[in-house]
Amino acid sequence: MTPKSEPSSPTNAASLAHSPSQLPMSASDQRLVLQLATNLAHRLLEQKQHAELERRKSQLRNGTSCWMPRVDIFDDPDSGNIVALFELPGVRREDARVNVIDGKLVVEGERIMRFKRSFRPTGSWVESDQRTVDDEGNVNHSAAQVPRSVAELRYGRFRREFPLPDGITPSDVHVLLENGMLHIQWPRQKPTGTSPKRAFNGLIDESASARKRPKASGSGSAL
């Protein structure tokens, strides 16, 4: 005969119901656990930021840093043009280049750390015009030499490229750098007409040849 299992005694059932793993935590214990978790999260974040800062410093020293600027591309089917809007705050016109290489739009350049060591605020907002800012504080500094307690901005060389429609040439591309935003426009399709040849050197859009002055006719003068 198979022996029958004995039912659990009331004492064993009570001990299981009140085991330490099932007892509710007190408010003080909950605060302690929360504080430990918060401290651990802060420490991990500091270690991550420190590692990222060291990685960027190493890249700057070795000349291998190359980051990608963020971009929005506006592709309105009702428009004949496509517009790309690149986020490049702090990048000057002479520090950026736009080219068409092997059928690709190539945006590249360098963002250099520039910050003002001292300035005088006026009112409730810090203005940065010549009347309120000490020009001596506007000095270029190497990102690898100046200590930063928080390092989230990217400096150094950047590059981004996108394929263009077949037949698009530099003369079909228009560029505007304004308020830290780089606007680039190109046609959705290759124009059928022949457009005047334009120099496309960096961000310089030499389109003067496309605006020819009318020739004088008879005794009249050109406008």
PDB file of C-alpha atoms in Angstrom:
ATOM      1  CA  MET A   1       0.000   0.000   0.000  1.00  0.00           C
ATOM      2  CA  THR A   2       1.121   3.503  -0.765  1.00  0.00           C
ATOM      3  CA  PRO A   3       1.628   5.420   2.437  1.00  0.00           C
ATOM      4  CA  LYS A   4      -0.601   8.425   2.774  1.00  0.00           C
ATOM      5  CA  SER A   5       1.058  11.794   3.084  1.00  0.00           C
ATOM      6  CA  GLU A   6       0.413  13.441   6.364  1.00  0.00           C
ATOM      7  CA  PRO A   7      -1.321  16.839   6.211  1.00  0.00           C
ATOM      8  CA  SER A   8       0.716  19.843   7.148  1.00  0.00           C
ATOM      9  CA  SER A   9       0.517  20.691  10.749  1.00  0.00           C
ATOM     10  CA  PRO A  10      -0.976  24.062  11.770  1.00  0.00           C
ATOM     11  CA  THR A  11       2.431  25.064  13.062  1.00  0.00           C
ATOM     12  CA  ASN A  12       4.129  24.528   9.652  1.00  0.00           C
ATOM     13  CA  ALA A  13       1.350  26.393   7.796  1.00  0.00           C
ATOM     14  CA  ALA A  14       1.626  29.358  10.103  1.00  0.00           C
ATOM     15  CA  SER A  15       5.402  29.517   9.717  1.00  0.00           C
ATOM     16  CA  LEU A  16       5.107  29.495   5.912  1.00  0.00           C
ATOM     17  CA  ALA A  17       2.506  32.237   5.943  1.00  0.00           C
ATOM     18  CA  HIS A  18       4.779  34.477   7.992  1.00  0.00           C
ATOM     19  CA  SER A  19       8.128  33.675   6.326  1.00  0.00           C
ATOM     20  CA  PRO A  20      10.573  36.636   6.138  1.00  0.00           C
ATOM     21  CA  SER A  21      10.399  36.761   2.325  1.00  0.00           C
ATOM     22  CA  GLN A  22       6.692  37.512   2.472  1.00  0.00           C
ATOM     23  CA  LEU A  23       6.683  40.030   5.279  1.00  0.00           C
ATOM     24  CA  PRO A  24       5.899  43.625   4.155  1.00  0.00           C
ATOM     25  CA  MET A  25       8.792  46.096   4.291  1.00  0.00           C
ATOM     26  CA  SER A  26       8.627  48.878   6.774  1.00  0.00           C
ATOM     27  CA  ALA A  27       8.681  52.482   5.612  1.00  0.00           C
ATOM     28  CA  SER A  28      12.241  52.959   6.846  1.00  0.00           C
ATOM     29  CA  ASP A  29      13.415  49.867   4.950  1.00  0.00           C
ATOM     30  CA  GLN A  30      11.733  51.114   1.776  1.00  0.00           C
ATOM     31  CA  ARG A  31      13.456  54.485   2.094  1.00  0.00           C
ATOM     32  CA  LEU A  32      16.787  52.758   2.626  1.00  0.00           C
ATOM     33  CA  VAL A  33      16.385  50.567  -0.470  1.00  0.00           C
ATOM     34  CA  LEU A  34      15.299  53.559  -2.549  1.00  0.00           C
ATOM     35  CA  GLN A  35      18.288  55.581  -1.383  1.00  0.00           C
ATOM     36  CA  LEU A  36      20.679  52.742  -2.218  1.00  0.00           C
ATOM     37  CA  ALA A  37      19.158  52.367  -5.687  1.00  0.00           C
ATOM     38  CA  THR A  38      19.388  56.124  -6.294  1.00  0.00           C
ATOM     39  CA  ASN A  39      23.023  56.242  -5.207  1.00  0.00           C
ATOM     40  CA  LEU A  40      23.840  53.304  -7.462  1.00  0.00           C
ATOM     41  CA  ALA A  41      22.112  54.937 -10.438  1.00  0.00           C
ATOM     42  CA  HIS A  42      24.006  58.193  -9.874  1.00  0.00           C
ATOM     43  CA  ARG A  43      27.301  56.341  -9.613  1.00  0.00           C
ATOM     44  CA  LEU A  44      26.653  54.411 -12.816  1.00  0.00           C
ATOM     45  CA  LEU A  45      25.722  57.635 -14.617  1.00  0.00           C
ATOM     46  CA  GLU A  46      28.902  59.351 -13.431  1.00  0.00           C
ATOM     47  CA  GLN A  47      30.993  56.391 -14.575  1.00  0.00           C
ATOM     48  CA  LYS A  48      29.281  56.439 -17.975  1.00  0.00           C
ATOM     49  CA  GLN A  49      29.844  60.182 -18.420  1.00  0.00           C
ATOM     50  CA  HIS A  50      33.468  59.853 -17.342  1.00  0.00           C
ATOM     51  CA  ALA A  51      34.055  56.996 -19.793  1.00  0.00           C
ATOM     52  CA  GLU A  52      32.414  58.972 -22.601  1.00  0.00           C
ATOM     53  CA  LEU A  53      34.534  62.024 -21.813  1.00  0.00           C
ATOM     54  CA  GLU A  54      37.723  59.959 -21.837  1.00  0.00           C
ATOM     55  CA  ARG A  55      36.690  58.364 -25.131  1.00  0.00           C
ATOM     56  CA  ARG A  56      36.143  61.762 -26.740  1.00  0.00           C
ATOM     57  CA  LYS A  57      39.451  63.059 -25.404  1.00  0.00           C
ATOM     58  CA  SER A  58      41.206  60.040 -26.881  1.00  0.00           C
ATOM     59  CA  GLN A  59      39.493  60.571 -30.221  1.00  0.00           C
ATOM     60  CA  LEU A  60      40.483  64.234 -30.260  1.00  0.00           C
ATOM     61  CA  ARG A  61      44.093  63.385 -29.443  1.00  0.00           C
ATOM     62  CA  ASN A  62      44.228  60.720 -32.147  1.00  0.00           C
ATOM     63  CA  GLY A  63      42.344  62.808 -34.698  1.00  0.00           C
ATOM     64  CA  THR A  64      39.698  60.105 -35.199  1.00  0.00           C
ATOM     65  CA  SER A  65      36.652  61.921 -33.855  1.00  0.00           C
ATOM     66  CA  CYS A  66      33.873  62.199 -36.412  1.00  0.00           C
ATOM     67  CA  TRP A  67      30.290  62.720 -35.275  1.00  0.00           C
ATOM     68  CA  MET A  68      27.073  62.950 -37.279  1.00  0.00           C
ATOM     69  CA  PRO A  69      24.887  66.056 -36.987  1.00  0.00           C
ATOM     70  CA  ARG A  70      21.160  65.489 -36.618  1.00  0.00           C
ATOM     71  CA  VAL A  71      18.992  66.272 -39.616  1.00  0.00           C
ATOM     72  CA  ASP A  72      15.367  66.624 -40.701  1.00  0.00           C
ATOM     73  CA  ILE A  73      14.533  66.006 -44.363  1.00  0.00           C
ATOM     74  CA  PHE A  74      11.381  67.648 -45.707  1.00  0.00           C
ATOM     75  CA  ASP A  75      10.031  65.687 -48.659  1.00  0.00           C
ATOM     76  CA  ASP A  76       6.768  67.335 -49.689  1.00  0.00           C
ATOM     77  CA  PRO A  77       5.317  65.457 -52.697  1.00  0.00           C
ATOM     78  CA  ASP A  78       3.629  68.684 -53.848  1.00  0.00           C
ATOM     79  CA  SER A  79       6.975  70.483 -54.015  1.00  0.00           C
ATOM     80  CA  GLY A  80       9.607  70.129 -56.687  1.00  0.00           C
ATOM     81  CA  ASN A  81      12.398  70.433 -54.124  1.00  0.00           C
ATOM     82  CA  ILE A  82      13.667  68.451 -51.161  1.00  0.00           C
ATOM     83  CA  VAL A  83      15.061  70.341 -48.176  1.00  0.00           C
ATOM     84  CA  ALA A  84      17.444  68.986 -45.544  1.00  0.00           C
ATOM     85  CA  LEU A  85      17.819  70.877 -42.264  1.00  0.00           C
ATOM     86  CA  PHE A  86      21.011  70.083 -40.339  1.00  0.00           C
ATOM     87  CA  GLU A  87      21.520  71.007 -36.689  1.00  0.00           C
ATOM     88  CA  LEU A  88      24.928  72.707 -36.492  1.00  0.00           C
ATOM     89  CA  PRO A  89      24.954  75.253 -33.653  1.00  0.00           C
ATOM     90  CA  GLY A  90      28.339  76.818 -33.057  1.00  0.00           C
ATOM     91  CA  VAL A  91      29.613  75.961 -36.553  1.00  0.00           C
ATOM     92  CA  ARG A  92      30.779  78.912 -38.595  1.00  0.00           C
ATOM     93  CA  ARG A  93      30.430  79.240 -42.341  1.00  0.00           C
ATOM     94  CA  GLU A  94      34.150  78.779 -42.913  1.00  0.00           C
ATOM     95  CA  ASP A  95      34.179  75.604 -40.788  1.00  0.00           C
ATOM     96  CA  ALA A  96      31.613  73.683 -42.880  1.00  0.00           C
ATOM     97  CA  ARG A  97      31.675  72.283 -46.403  1.00  0.00           C
ATOM     98  CA  VAL A  98      28.942  70.932 -48.660  1.00  0.00           C
ATOM     99  CA  ASN A  99      29.864  68.878 -51.702  1.00  0.00           C
ATOM    100  CA  VAL A 100      28.356  66.499 -54.227  1.00  0.00           C
ATOM    101  CA  ILE A 101      30.577  63.434 -54.555  1.00  0.00           C
ATOM    102  CA  ASP A 102      29.686  60.338 -56.585  1.00  0.00           C
ATOM    103  CA  GLY A 103      25.990  61.165 -56.540  1.00  0.00           C
ATOM    104  CA  LYS A 104      25.942  61.802 -52.791  1.00  0.00           C
ATOM    105  CA  LEU A 105      25.389  64.960 -50.779  1.00  0.00           C
ATOM    106  CA  VAL A 106      28.323  65.234 -48.372  1.00  0.00           C
ATOM    107  CA  VAL A 107      28.179  67.616 -45.406  1.00  0.00           C
ATOM    108  CA  GLU A 108      31.371  67.830 -43.381  1.00  0.00           C
ATOM    109  CA  GLY A 109      33.389  70.216 -41.295  1.00  0.00           C
ATOM    110  CA  GLU A 110      34.492  70.844 -37.740  1.00  0.00           C
ATOM    111  CA  ARG A 111      32.927  72.298 -34.635  1.00  0.00           C
ATOM    112  CA  ILE A 112      35.471  74.039 -32.432  1.00  0.00           C
ATOM    113  CA  MET A 113      34.865  74.695 -28.766  1.00  0.00           C
ATOM    114  CA  ARG A 114      34.243  78.391 -28.308  1.00  0.00           C
ATOM    115  CA  PHE A 115      32.975  79.807 -25.045  1.00  0.00           C
ATOM    116  CA  LYS A 116      33.207  83.023 -23.065  1.00  0.00           C
ATOM    117  CA  ARG A 117      34.970  82.794 -19.742  1.00  0.00           C
ATOM    118  CA  SER A 118      33.206  85.910 -18.460  1.00  0.00           C
ATOM    119  CA  PHE A 119      30.299  88.095 -19.465  1.00  0.00           C
ATOM    120  CA  ARG A 120      28.048  90.653 -17.843  1.00  0.00           C
ATOM    121  CA  PRO A 121      24.323  89.858 -17.824  1.00  0.00           C
ATOM    122  CA  THR A 122      21.733  92.588 -18.284  1.00  0.00           C
ATOM    123  CA  GLY A 123      18.202  92.295 -16.995  1.00  0.00           C
ATOM    124  CA  SER A 124      16.719  88.840 -16.663  1.00  0.00           C
ATOM    125  CA  TRP A 125      18.402  87.400 -19.761  1.00  0.00           C
ATOM    126  CA  VAL A 126      22.064  86.983 -20.674  1.00  0.00           C
ATOM    127  CA  GLU A 127      22.627  88.946 -23.848  1.00  0.00           C
ATOM    128  CA  SER A 128      25.670  88.317 -25.990  1.00  0.00           C
ATOM    129  CA  ASP A 129      26.195  91.522 -27.900  1.00  0.00           C
ATOM    130  CA  GLN A 130      29.234  93.783 -27.893  1.00  0.00           C
ATOM    131  CA  ARG A 131      27.690  96.125 -25.328  1.00  0.00           C
ATOM    132  CA  THR A 132      27.332  93.535 -22.581  1.00  0.00           C
ATOM    133  CA  VAL A 133      30.004  90.913 -23.296  1.00  0.00           C
ATOM    134  CA  ASP A 134      33.687  91.135 -22.603  1.00  0.00           C
ATOM    135  CA  ASP A 135      35.296  90.338 -25.954  1.00  0.00           C
ATOM    136  CA  GLU A 136      38.425  89.094 -24.211  1.00  0.00           C
ATOM    137  CA  GLY A 137      36.432  86.175 -22.883  1.00  0.00           C
ATOM    138  CA  ASN A 138      35.507  84.950 -26.361  1.00  0.00           C
ATOM    139  CA  VAL A 139      38.511  82.714 -26.839  1.00  0.00           C
ATOM    140  CA  ASN A 140      38.829  79.446 -28.734  1.00  0.00           C
ATOM    141  CA  HIS A 141      39.740  76.581 -26.437  1.00  0.00           C
ATOM    142  CA  SER A 142      40.649  73.012 -27.200  1.00  0.00           C
ATOM    143  CA  ALA A 143      37.986  70.581 -26.043  1.00  0.00           C
ATOM    144  CA  ALA A 144      40.703  68.205 -24.879  1.00  0.00           C
ATOM    145  CA  GLN A 145      42.340  70.763 -22.566  1.00  0.00           C
ATOM    146  CA  VAL A 146      39.469  72.480 -20.783  1.00  0.00           C
ATOM    147  CA  PRO A 147      37.966  70.468 -17.884  1.00  0.00           C
ATOM    148  CA  ARG A 148      34.195  69.968 -17.966  1.00  0.00           C
ATOM    149  CA  SER A 149      32.067  68.544 -15.177  1.00  0.00           C
ATOM    150  CA  VAL A 150      29.348  67.637 -17.715  1.00  0.00           C
ATOM    151  CA  ALA A 151      30.256  66.750 -21.313  1.00  0.00           C
ATOM    152  CA  GLU A 152      27.255  66.307 -23.604  1.00  0.00           C
ATOM    153  CA  LEU A 153      28.138  68.494 -26.611  1.00  0.00           C
ATOM    154  CA  ARG A 154      30.101  67.067 -29.511  1.00  0.00           C
ATOM    155  CA  TYR A 155      33.182  68.809 -30.853  1.00  0.00           C
ATOM    156  CA  GLY A 156      35.649  67.994 -33.571  1.00  0.00           C
ATOM    157  CA  ARG A 157      35.091  66.804 -37.122  1.00  0.00           C
ATOM    158  CA  PHE A 158      31.631  65.855 -38.368  1.00  0.00           C
ATOM    159  CA  ARG A 159      30.381  64.219 -41.555  1.00  0.00           C
ATOM    160  CA  ARG A 160      27.019  63.186 -42.967  1.00  0.00           C
ATOM    161  CA  GLU A 161      26.071  62.014 -46.451  1.00  0.00           C
ATOM    162  CA  PHE A 162      22.891  61.146 -48.325  1.00  0.00           C
ATOM    163  CA  PRO A 163      22.214  59.831 -51.845  1.00  0.00           C
ATOM    164  CA  LEU A 164      20.909  62.348 -54.369  1.00  0.00           C
ATOM    165  CA  PRO A 165      18.613  61.757 -57.352  1.00  0.00           C
ATOM    166  CA  ASP A 166      20.381  60.734 -60.543  1.00  0.00           C
ATOM    167  CA  GLY A 167      21.865  63.604 -62.477  1.00  0.00           C
ATOM    168  CA  ILE A 168      21.938  66.138 -59.638  1.00  0.00           C
ATOM    169  CA  THR A 169      25.074  68.289 -59.840  1.00  0.00           C
ATOM    170  CA  PRO A 170      26.514  70.954 -57.522  1.00  0.00           C
ATOM    171  CA  SER A 171      24.818  73.640 -59.619  1.00  0.00           C
ATOM    172  CA  ASP A 172      21.421  72.200 -58.600  1.00  0.00           C
ATOM    173  CA  VAL A 173      22.096  72.458 -54.849  1.00  0.00           C
ATOM    174  CA  HIS A 174      21.419  75.579 -52.765  1.00  0.00           C
ATOM    175  CA  VAL A 175      22.878  76.102 -49.283  1.00  0.00           C
ATOM    176  CA  LEU A 176      22.045  78.472 -46.421  1.00  0.00           C
ATOM    177  CA  LEU A 177      23.613  78.527 -42.944  1.00  0.00           C
ATOM    178  CA  GLU A 178      21.467  80.601 -40.588  1.00  0.00           C
ATOM    179  CA  ASN A 179      21.105  80.683 -36.789  1.00  0.00           C
ATOM    180  CA  GLY A 180      23.013  77.446 -36.355  1.00  0.00           C
ATOM    181  CA  MET A 181      20.826  75.572 -38.856  1.00  0.00           C
ATOM    182  CA  LEU A 182      22.153  74.451 -42.236  1.00  0.00           C
ATOM    183  CA  HIS A 183      19.511  74.432 -44.988  1.00  0.00           C
ATOM    184  CA  ILE A 184      20.272  72.427 -48.130  1.00  0.00           C
ATOM    185  CA  GLN A 185      17.848  72.273 -51.050  1.00  0.00           C
ATOM    186  CA  TRP A 186      17.979  70.185 -54.213  1.00  0.00           C
ATOM    187  CA  PRO A 187      15.407  69.334 -56.900  1.00  0.00           C
ATOM    188  CA  ARG A 188      13.411  66.159 -56.687  1.00  0.00           C
ATOM    189  CA  GLN A 189      14.365  65.392 -60.273  1.00  0.00           C
ATOM    190  CA  LYS A 190      17.135  66.620 -62.527  1.00  0.00           C
ATOM    191  CA  PRO A 191      15.971  69.855 -64.224  1.00  0.00           C
ATOM    192  CA  THR A 192      15.413  69.417 -67.953  1.00  0.00           C
ATOM    193  CA  GLY A 193      16.786  72.842 -68.837  1.00  0.00           C
ATOM    194  CA  THR A 194      20.450  73.680 -68.661  1.00  0.00           C
ATOM    195  CA  SER A 195      21.190  75.747 -65.577  1.00  0.00           C
ATOM    196  CA  PRO A 196      24.100  78.193 -65.483  1.00  0.00           C
ATOM    197  CA  LYS A 197      27.289  76.804 -64.072  1.00  0.00           C
ATOM    198  CA  ARG A 198      27.940  77.932 -60.491  1.00  0.00           C
ATOM    199  CA  ALA A 199      30.972  77.606 -58.334  1.00  0.00           C
ATOM    200  CA  PHE A 200      30.250  75.322 -55.403  1.00  0.00           C
ATOM    201  CA  ASN A 201      33.108  75.851 -53.021  1.00  0.00           C
ATOM    202  CA  GLY A 202      32.166  74.929 -49.481  1.00  0.00           C
ATOM    203  CA  LEU A 203      29.083  76.873 -48.472  1.00  0.00           C
ATOM    204  CA  ILE A 204      29.700  79.702 -50.937  1.00  0.00           C
ATOM    205  CA  ASP A 205      26.828  79.821 -53.403  1.00  0.00           C
ATOM    206  CA  GLU A 206      28.164  81.844 -56.306  1.00  0.00           C
ATOM    207  CA  SER A 207      24.941  82.352 -58.238  1.00  0.00           C
ATOM    208  CA  ALA A 208      25.777  85.753 -59.682  1.00  0.00           C
ATOM    209  CA  SER A 209      26.124  84.219 -63.124  1.00  0.00           C
ATOM    210  CA  ALA A 210      22.464  83.238 -62.959  1.00  0.00           C
ATOM    211  CA  ARG A 211      21.453  86.867 -62.490  1.00  0.00           C
ATOM    212  CA  LYS A 212      22.696  88.412 -65.706  1.00  0.00           C
ATOM    213  CA  ARG A 213      22.012  92.060 -66.267  1.00  0.00           C
ATOM    214  CA  PRO A 214      19.929  92.892 -69.358  1.00  0.00           C
ATOM    215  CA  LYS A 215      21.887  94.377 -72.221  1.00  0.00           C
ATOM    216  CA  ALA A 216      21.272  97.975 -73.247  1.00  0.00           C
ATOM    217  CA  SER A 217      19.019  98.344 -76.269  1.00  0.00           C
ATOM    218  CA  GLY A 218      19.174 101.422 -78.467  1.00  0.00           C
ATOM    219  CA  SER A 219      19.856 104.591 -76.489  1.00  0.00           C
ATOM    220  CA  GLY A 220      18.573 103.122 -73.230  1.00  0.00           C
ATOM    221  CA  SER A 221      20.860 101.994 -70.405  1.00  0.00           C
ATOM    222  CA  ALA A 222      21.058  98.692 -68.570  1.00  0.00           C
ATOM    223  CA  LEU A 223      19.260  98.488 -65.235  1.00  0.00           C
TER     224      LEU A 223
END
